[in-house]
PDB file of C-alpha atoms in Angstrom:
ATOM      1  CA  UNK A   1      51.032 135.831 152.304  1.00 92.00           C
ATOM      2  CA  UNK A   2      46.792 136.720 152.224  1.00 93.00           C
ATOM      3  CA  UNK A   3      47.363 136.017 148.747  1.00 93.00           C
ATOM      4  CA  UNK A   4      48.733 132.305 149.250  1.00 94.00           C
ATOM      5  CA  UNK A   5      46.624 131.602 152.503  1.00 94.00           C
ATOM      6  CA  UNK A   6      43.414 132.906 150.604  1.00 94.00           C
ATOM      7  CA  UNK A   7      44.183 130.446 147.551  1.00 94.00           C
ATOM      8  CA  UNK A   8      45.026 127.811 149.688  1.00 95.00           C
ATOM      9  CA  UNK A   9      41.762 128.020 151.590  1.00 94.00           C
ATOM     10  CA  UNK A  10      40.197 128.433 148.140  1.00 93.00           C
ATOM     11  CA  UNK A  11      41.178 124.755 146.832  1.00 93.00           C
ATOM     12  CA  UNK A  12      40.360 123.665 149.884  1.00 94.00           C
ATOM     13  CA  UNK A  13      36.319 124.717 149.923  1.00 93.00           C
ATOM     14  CA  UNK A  14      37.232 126.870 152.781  1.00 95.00           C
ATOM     15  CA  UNK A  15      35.649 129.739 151.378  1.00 94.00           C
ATOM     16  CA  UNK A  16      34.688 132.055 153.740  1.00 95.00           C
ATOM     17  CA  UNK A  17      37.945 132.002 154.946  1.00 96.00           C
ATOM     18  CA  UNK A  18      38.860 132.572 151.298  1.00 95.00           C
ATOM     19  CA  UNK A  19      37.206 135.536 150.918  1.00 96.00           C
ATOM     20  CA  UNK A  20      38.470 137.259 154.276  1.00 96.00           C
ATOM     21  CA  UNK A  21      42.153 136.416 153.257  1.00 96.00           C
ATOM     22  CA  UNK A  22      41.937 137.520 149.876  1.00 96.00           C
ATOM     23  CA  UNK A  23      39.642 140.668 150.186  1.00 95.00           C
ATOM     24  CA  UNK A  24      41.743 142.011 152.461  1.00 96.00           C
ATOM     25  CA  UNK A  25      45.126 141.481 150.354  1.00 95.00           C
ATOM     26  CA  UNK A  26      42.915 143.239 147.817  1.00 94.00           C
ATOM     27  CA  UNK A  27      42.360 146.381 149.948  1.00 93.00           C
ATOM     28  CA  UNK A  28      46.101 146.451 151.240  1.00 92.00           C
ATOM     29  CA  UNK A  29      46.771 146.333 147.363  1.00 87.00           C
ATOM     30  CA  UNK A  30      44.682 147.396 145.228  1.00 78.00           C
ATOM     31  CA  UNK A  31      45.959 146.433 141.751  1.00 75.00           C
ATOM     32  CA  UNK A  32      47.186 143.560 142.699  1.00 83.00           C
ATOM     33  CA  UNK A  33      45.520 140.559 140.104  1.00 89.00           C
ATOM     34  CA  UNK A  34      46.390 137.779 141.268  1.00 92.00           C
ATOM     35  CA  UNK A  35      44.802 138.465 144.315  1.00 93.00           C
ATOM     36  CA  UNK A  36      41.581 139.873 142.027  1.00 92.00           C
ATOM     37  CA  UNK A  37      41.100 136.891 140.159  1.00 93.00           C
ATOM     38  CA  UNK A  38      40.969 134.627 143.324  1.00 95.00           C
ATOM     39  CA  UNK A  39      38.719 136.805 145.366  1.00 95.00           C
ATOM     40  CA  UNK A  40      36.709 136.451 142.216  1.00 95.00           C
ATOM     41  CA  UNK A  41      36.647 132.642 141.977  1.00 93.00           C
ATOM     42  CA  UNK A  42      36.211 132.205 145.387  1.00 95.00           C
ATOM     43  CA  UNK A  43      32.830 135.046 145.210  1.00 95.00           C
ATOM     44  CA  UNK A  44      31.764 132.103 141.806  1.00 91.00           C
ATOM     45  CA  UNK A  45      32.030 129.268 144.310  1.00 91.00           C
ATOM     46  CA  UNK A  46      29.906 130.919 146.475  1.00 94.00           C
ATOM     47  CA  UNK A  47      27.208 131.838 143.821  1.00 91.00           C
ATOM     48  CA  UNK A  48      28.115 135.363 144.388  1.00 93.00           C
ATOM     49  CA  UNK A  49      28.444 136.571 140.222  1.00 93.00           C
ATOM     50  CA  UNK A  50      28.040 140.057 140.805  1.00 94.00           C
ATOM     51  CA  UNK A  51      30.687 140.175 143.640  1.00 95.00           C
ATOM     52  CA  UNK A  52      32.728 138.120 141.035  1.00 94.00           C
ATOM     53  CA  UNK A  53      32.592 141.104 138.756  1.00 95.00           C
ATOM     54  CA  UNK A  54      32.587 143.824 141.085  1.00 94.00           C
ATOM     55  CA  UNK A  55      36.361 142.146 142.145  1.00 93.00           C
ATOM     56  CA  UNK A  56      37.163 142.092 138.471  1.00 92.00           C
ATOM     57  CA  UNK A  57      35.995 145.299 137.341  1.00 91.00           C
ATOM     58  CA  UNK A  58      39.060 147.655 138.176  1.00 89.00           C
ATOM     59  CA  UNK A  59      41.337 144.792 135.870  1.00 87.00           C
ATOM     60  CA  UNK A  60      38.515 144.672 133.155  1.00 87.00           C
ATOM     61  CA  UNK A  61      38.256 148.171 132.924  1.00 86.00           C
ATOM     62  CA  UNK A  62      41.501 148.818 132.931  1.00 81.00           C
ATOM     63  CA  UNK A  63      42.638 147.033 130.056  1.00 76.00           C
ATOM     64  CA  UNK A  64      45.034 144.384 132.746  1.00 73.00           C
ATOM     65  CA  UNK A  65      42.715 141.428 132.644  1.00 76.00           C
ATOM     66  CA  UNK A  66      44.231 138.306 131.148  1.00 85.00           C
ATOM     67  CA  UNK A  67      42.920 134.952 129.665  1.00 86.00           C
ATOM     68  CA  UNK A  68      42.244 133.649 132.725  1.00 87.00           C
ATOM     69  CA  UNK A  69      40.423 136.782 134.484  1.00 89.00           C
ATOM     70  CA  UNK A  70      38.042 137.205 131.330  1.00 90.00           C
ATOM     71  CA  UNK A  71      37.025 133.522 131.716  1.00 89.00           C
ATOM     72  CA  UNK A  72      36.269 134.437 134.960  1.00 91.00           C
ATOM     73  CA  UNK A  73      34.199 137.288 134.104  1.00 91.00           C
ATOM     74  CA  UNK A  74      32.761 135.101 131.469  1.00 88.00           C
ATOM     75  CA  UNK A  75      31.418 132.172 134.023  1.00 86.00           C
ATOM     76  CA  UNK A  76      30.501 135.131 136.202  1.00 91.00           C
ATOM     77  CA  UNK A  77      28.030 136.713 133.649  1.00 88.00           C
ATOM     78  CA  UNK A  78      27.125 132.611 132.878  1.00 82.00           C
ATOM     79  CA  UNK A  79      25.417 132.478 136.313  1.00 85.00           C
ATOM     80  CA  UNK A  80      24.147 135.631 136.071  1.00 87.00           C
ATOM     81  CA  UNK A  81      22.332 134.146 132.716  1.00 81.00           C
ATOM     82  CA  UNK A  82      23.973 136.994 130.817  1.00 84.00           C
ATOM     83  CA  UNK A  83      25.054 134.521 127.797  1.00 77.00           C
ATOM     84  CA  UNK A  84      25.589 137.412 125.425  1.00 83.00           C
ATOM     85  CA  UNK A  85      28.489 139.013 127.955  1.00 88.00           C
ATOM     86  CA  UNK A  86      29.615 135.713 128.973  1.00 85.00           C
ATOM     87  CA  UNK A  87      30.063 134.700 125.034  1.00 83.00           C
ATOM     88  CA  UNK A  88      32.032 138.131 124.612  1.00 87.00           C
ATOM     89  CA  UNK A  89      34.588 137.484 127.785  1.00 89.00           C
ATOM     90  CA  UNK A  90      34.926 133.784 126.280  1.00 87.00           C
ATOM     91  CA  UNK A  91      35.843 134.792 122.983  1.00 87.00           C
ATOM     92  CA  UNK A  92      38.197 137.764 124.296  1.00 88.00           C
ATOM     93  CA  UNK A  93      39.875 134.952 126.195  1.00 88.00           C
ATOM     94  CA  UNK A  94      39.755 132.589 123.816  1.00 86.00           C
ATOM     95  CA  UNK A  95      41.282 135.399 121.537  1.00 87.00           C
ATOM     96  CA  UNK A  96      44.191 135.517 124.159  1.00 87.00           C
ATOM     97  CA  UNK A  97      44.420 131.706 124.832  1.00 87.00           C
ATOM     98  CA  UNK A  98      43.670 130.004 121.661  1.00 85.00           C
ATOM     99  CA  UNK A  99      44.858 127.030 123.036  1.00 85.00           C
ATOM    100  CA  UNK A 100      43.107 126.794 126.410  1.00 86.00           C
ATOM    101  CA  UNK A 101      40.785 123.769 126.435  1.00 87.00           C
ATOM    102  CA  UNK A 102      38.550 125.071 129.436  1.00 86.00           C
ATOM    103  CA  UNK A 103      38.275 127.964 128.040  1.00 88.00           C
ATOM    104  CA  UNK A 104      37.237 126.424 124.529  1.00 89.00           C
ATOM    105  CA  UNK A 105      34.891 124.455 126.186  1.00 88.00           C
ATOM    106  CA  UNK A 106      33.375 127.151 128.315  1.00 86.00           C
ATOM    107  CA  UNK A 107      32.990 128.954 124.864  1.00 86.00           C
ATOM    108  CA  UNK A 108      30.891 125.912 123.101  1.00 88.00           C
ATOM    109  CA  UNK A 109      28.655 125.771 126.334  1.00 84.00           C
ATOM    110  CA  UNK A 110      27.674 129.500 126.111  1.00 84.00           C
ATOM    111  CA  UNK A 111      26.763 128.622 122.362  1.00 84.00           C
ATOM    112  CA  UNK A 112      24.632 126.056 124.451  1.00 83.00           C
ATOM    113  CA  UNK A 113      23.162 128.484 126.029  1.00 79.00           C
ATOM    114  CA  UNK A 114      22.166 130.777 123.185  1.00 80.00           C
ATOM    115  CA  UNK A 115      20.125 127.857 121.570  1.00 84.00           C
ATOM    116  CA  UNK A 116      23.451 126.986 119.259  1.00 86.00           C
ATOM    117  CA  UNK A 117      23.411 123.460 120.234  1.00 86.00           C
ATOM    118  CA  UNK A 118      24.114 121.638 117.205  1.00 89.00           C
ATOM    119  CA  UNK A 119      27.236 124.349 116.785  1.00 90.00           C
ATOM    120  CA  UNK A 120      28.312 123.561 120.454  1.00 89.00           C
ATOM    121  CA  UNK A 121      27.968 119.918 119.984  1.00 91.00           C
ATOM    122  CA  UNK A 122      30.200 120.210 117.216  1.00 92.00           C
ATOM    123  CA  UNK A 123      33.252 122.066 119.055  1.00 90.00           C
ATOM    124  CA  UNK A 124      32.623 119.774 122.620  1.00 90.00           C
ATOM    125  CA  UNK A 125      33.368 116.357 119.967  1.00 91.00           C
ATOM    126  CA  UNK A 126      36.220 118.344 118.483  1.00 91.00           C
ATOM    127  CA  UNK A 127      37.412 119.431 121.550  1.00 91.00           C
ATOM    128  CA  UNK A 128      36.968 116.199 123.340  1.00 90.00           C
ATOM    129  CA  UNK A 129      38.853 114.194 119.975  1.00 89.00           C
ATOM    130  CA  UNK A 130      42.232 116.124 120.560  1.00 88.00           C
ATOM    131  CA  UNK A 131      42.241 117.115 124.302  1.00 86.00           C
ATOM    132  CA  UNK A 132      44.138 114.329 126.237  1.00 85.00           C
ATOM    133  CA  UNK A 133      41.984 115.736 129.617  1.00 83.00           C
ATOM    134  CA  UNK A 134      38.155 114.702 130.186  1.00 85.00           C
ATOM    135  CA  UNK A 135      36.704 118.468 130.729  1.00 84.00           C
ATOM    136  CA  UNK A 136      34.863 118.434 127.124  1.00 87.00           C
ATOM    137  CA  UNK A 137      34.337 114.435 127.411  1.00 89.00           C
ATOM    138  CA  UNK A 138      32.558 114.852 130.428  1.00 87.00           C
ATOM    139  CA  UNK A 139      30.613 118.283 129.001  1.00 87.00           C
ATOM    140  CA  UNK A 140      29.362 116.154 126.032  1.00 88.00           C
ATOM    141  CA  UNK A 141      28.386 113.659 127.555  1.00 90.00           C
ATOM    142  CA  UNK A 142      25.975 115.909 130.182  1.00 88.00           C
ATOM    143  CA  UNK A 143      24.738 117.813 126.888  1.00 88.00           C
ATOM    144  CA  UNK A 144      23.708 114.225 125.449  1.00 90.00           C
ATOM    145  CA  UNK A 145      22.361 112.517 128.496  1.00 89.00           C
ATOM    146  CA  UNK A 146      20.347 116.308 129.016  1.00 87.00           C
ATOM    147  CA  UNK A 147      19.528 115.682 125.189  1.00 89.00           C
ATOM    148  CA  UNK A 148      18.037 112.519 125.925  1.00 92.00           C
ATOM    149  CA  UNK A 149      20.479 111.535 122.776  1.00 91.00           C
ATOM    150  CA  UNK A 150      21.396 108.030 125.193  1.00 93.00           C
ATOM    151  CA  UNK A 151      23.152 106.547 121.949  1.00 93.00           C
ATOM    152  CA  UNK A 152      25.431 109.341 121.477  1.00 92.00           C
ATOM    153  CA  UNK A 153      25.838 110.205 125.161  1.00 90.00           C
ATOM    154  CA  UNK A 154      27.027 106.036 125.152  1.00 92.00           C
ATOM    155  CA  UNK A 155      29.226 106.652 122.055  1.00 93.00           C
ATOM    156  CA  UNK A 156      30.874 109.774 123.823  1.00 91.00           C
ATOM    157  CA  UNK A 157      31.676 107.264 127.183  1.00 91.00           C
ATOM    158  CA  UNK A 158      33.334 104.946 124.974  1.00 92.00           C
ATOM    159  CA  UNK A 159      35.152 107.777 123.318  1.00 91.00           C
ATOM    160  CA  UNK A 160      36.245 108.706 126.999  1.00 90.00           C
ATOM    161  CA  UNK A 161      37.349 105.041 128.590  1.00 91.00           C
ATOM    162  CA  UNK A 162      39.899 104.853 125.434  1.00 91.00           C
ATOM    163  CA  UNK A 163      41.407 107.837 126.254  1.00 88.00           C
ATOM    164  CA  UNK A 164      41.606 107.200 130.144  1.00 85.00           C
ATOM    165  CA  UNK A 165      41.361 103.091 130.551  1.00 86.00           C
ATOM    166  CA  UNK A 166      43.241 103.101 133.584  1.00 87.00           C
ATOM    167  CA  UNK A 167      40.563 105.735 135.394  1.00 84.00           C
ATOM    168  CA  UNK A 168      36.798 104.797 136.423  1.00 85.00           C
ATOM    169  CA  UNK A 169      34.916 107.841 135.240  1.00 81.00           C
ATOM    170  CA  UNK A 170      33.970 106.092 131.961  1.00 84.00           C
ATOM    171  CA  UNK A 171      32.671 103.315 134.001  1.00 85.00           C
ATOM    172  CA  UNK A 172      30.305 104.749 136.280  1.00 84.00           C
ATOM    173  CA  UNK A 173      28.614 107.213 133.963  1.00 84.00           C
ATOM    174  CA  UNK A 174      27.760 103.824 131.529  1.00 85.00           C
TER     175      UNK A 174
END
């Protein structure tokens, strides 16, 4: 019940409320991951990376962490400005979820961040040409406008409103 009331109060924003709920379902179970990985999402939202990975560490370290819990680790290590450890829990979880677009994406942007760009540009418009969602859309586009490359950052928008006519995203970033 923590569990469920902390990751309700998590989508919320409620995240102090988050963090009592969930660290103490931690503490009454240790090893439980679910309740890991949510404590550490909740500690990202609230700029906290190295509580992030301190909630992680027994399920890293053990050998239990998943996809999902590595791409934690790896946005964790991301704000930290660790791009090197960040790149290593994307790729483990890419290695687990091939498949995952937000991971994929994640993975390109750490590439970003190690002064790949022209590698990480590549994967976003890949990404962005077969995922039906807007995660790497909107990711290329924020690398292009940050580019100053306005043509391309335009191109990527266009790419975007065909894919999702009915929604205004496209609209408002023209």
């Amino acid at each position: 019940l923590l569990t469920m009331g902390g990751a309700l109060d998590l989508n919320l924003g409620a995240l102090l409320a988050a963090e009592a709920k969930l660290g103490k379902a931690v503490q009454m179970a240790e090893k439980m991951p679910v309740a890991r990985k949510l404590l550490a999402e909740t500690y990202l939202q609230m700029g906290q990376p190295d509580k992030s990975l301190s909630a992680l560490r027994p399920l890293l370290e053990g050998g239990v962490a998943d996809g999902e819990m590595l791409a934690v680790a790896g946005r964790a290590y991301l704000q930290q400005g660790d791009a090197v450890r960040a790149d290593a829990m994307f790729s483990s979880a890419a290695k687990l979820k091939p498949k995952d677009v937000q991971i994929q994406t994640a993975l390109a942007l750490t590439d970003l961040a190690r002064g790949k760009a022209e590698t990480a540009l590549d994967a976003l418009q890949q990404i962005a040409s077969t995922d039906p969602g807007d995660m790497a859309d909107l990711a290329l586009i924020s690398v292009r406008f940050r580019r100053r490359e306005f043509d391309a950052a335009l191109a990527a928008i266009a790419a975007l409103e065909k894919k999702q006519p009915t929604k205004p995203a496209a609209v408002f970033l023209r």
